[in-house]
GROMACS .gro file of C-alpha atoms in nm:
model
   92
    1ILE     CA    1  11.956   9.926  11.228
    2ARG     CA    2  11.566  10.174  11.135
    3ASP     CA    3  11.413  10.013  11.440
    4LEU     CA    4  11.721  10.047  11.649
    5LYS     CA    5  11.579  10.424  11.762
    6TYR     CA    6  11.219  10.261  11.870
    7ASP     CA    7  11.327   9.940  12.017
    8GLU     CA    8  11.276   9.836  12.386
    9ALA     CA    9  11.693   9.862  12.469
   10SER     CA   10  11.553   9.475  12.687
   11MET     CA   11  11.478   9.338  12.324
   12LYS     CA   12  11.914   9.297  12.227
   13THR     CA   13  11.907   9.302  11.891
   14LEU     CA   14  12.197   9.284  11.678
   15PRO     CA   15  12.214   9.658  11.584
   16GLN     CA   16  12.193   9.753  11.971
   17LEU     CA   17  12.439   9.463  12.073
   18LEU     CA   18  12.634   9.527  11.804
   19GLY     CA   19  12.604   9.860  11.718
   20LYS     CA   20  12.532  10.008  11.286
   21SER     CA   21  12.811   9.918  11.200
   22GLY     CA   22  12.893   9.653  11.372
   23ALA     CA   23  12.558   9.510  11.286
   24VAL     CA   24  12.607   9.607  10.849
   25PHE     CA   25  13.000   9.422  10.885
   26MET     CA   26  12.752   9.143  10.992
   27SER     CA   27  12.551   9.114  10.688
   28TRP     CA   28  12.826   9.146  10.475
   29ILE     CA   29  12.998   8.857  10.650
   30LEU     CA   30  12.639   8.684  10.611
   31LEU     CA   31  12.555   8.780  10.292
   32ILE     CA   32  12.906   8.645  10.129
   33THR     CA   33  12.918   8.375  10.295
   34CYS     CA   34  12.544   8.313  10.099
   35TYR     CA   35  12.761   8.369   9.806
   36CYS     CA   36  13.027   8.158   9.878
   37ILE     CA   37  12.766   7.833   9.920
   38SER     CA   38  12.524   7.974   9.561
   39PHE     CA   39  12.806   7.863   9.357
   40GLU     CA   40  12.857   7.561   9.565
   41VAL     CA   41  12.481   7.455   9.476
   42TYR     CA   42  12.344   7.635   9.307
   43ASP     CA   43  12.450   7.652   8.899
   44ASN     CA   44  12.576   7.962   8.715
   45GLN     CA   45  12.275   8.054   8.550
   46ILE     CA   46  12.108   8.061   8.972
   47ALA     CA   47  12.455   8.176   9.139
   48ILE     CA   48  12.513   8.449   8.913
   49PRO     CA   49  12.181   8.668   8.954
   50LEU     CA   50  12.223   8.569   9.269
   51SER     CA   51  12.519   8.686   9.363
   52ILE     CA   52  12.404   9.022   9.164
   53SER     CA   53  12.125   9.043   9.468
   54PHE     CA   54  12.357   8.978   9.725
   55LEU     CA   55  12.583   9.284   9.648
   56LEU     CA   56  12.264   9.498   9.608
   57THR     CA   57  12.114   9.394   9.904
   58GLY     CA   58  12.470   9.460  10.072
   59MET     CA   59  12.521   9.822   9.924
   60ALA     CA   60  12.102   9.867  10.027
   61VAL     CA   61  12.203   9.709  10.430
   62THR     CA   62  12.572  10.000  10.380
   63PHE     CA   63  12.302  10.307  10.255
   64SER     CA   64  12.068  10.255  10.555
   65LEU     CA   65  12.368  10.328  10.806
   66LYS     CA   66  12.277  10.691  10.752
   67GLU     CA   67  11.936  10.861  10.827
   68ARG     CA   68  11.708  10.812  10.540
   69LYS     CA   69  11.337  10.953  10.470
   70ASP     CA   70  11.096  10.671  10.588
   71LEU     CA   71  11.017  10.559  10.253
   72PHE     CA   72  11.392  10.431  10.211
   73TYR     CA   73  11.300  10.124  10.407
   74PRO     CA   74  10.990  10.008  10.300
   75MET     CA   75  11.077  10.092   9.923
   76VAL     CA   76  11.445   9.989   9.873
   77MET     CA   77  11.535   9.735  10.232
   78ASP     CA   78  11.168   9.541  10.142
   79SER     CA   79  11.224   9.577   9.825
   80MET     CA   80  11.593   9.316   9.849
   81MET     CA   81  11.346   9.025   9.912
   82MET     CA   82  11.218   9.023   9.534
   83VAL     CA   83  11.531   9.073   9.295
   84PRO     CA   84  11.662   8.724   9.403
   85LEU     CA   85  11.363   8.607   9.246
   86LEU     CA   86  11.331   8.882   8.934
   87LEU     CA   87  11.676   8.827   8.860
   88ILE     CA   88  11.703   8.434   8.837
   89LEU     CA   89  11.407   8.519   8.624
   90ILE     CA   90  11.555   8.751   8.410
   91PHE     CA   91  11.899   8.524   8.314
   92ARG     CA   92  11.703   8.189   8.258
   0.00000   0.00000   0.00000
């Protein structure tokens, strides 16, 4: 979503094809799917921290709809990749 204004039209990224809100909606659908699958694949000791990380990631993606300062993306969005591991380590 951040790169929407910088991407060339020929790239056909999801935000270009679906729009900002469509890309966020698709993110939520995928996060909810991962949430459901996590309880089937993992025990609660891992599934619960993963579900919390899915919720936090969804909130961060939703906050990206508005124009944010450049530091928002590397500080918040990129750090979302570390949240599942940190939560799993904390919950153990």
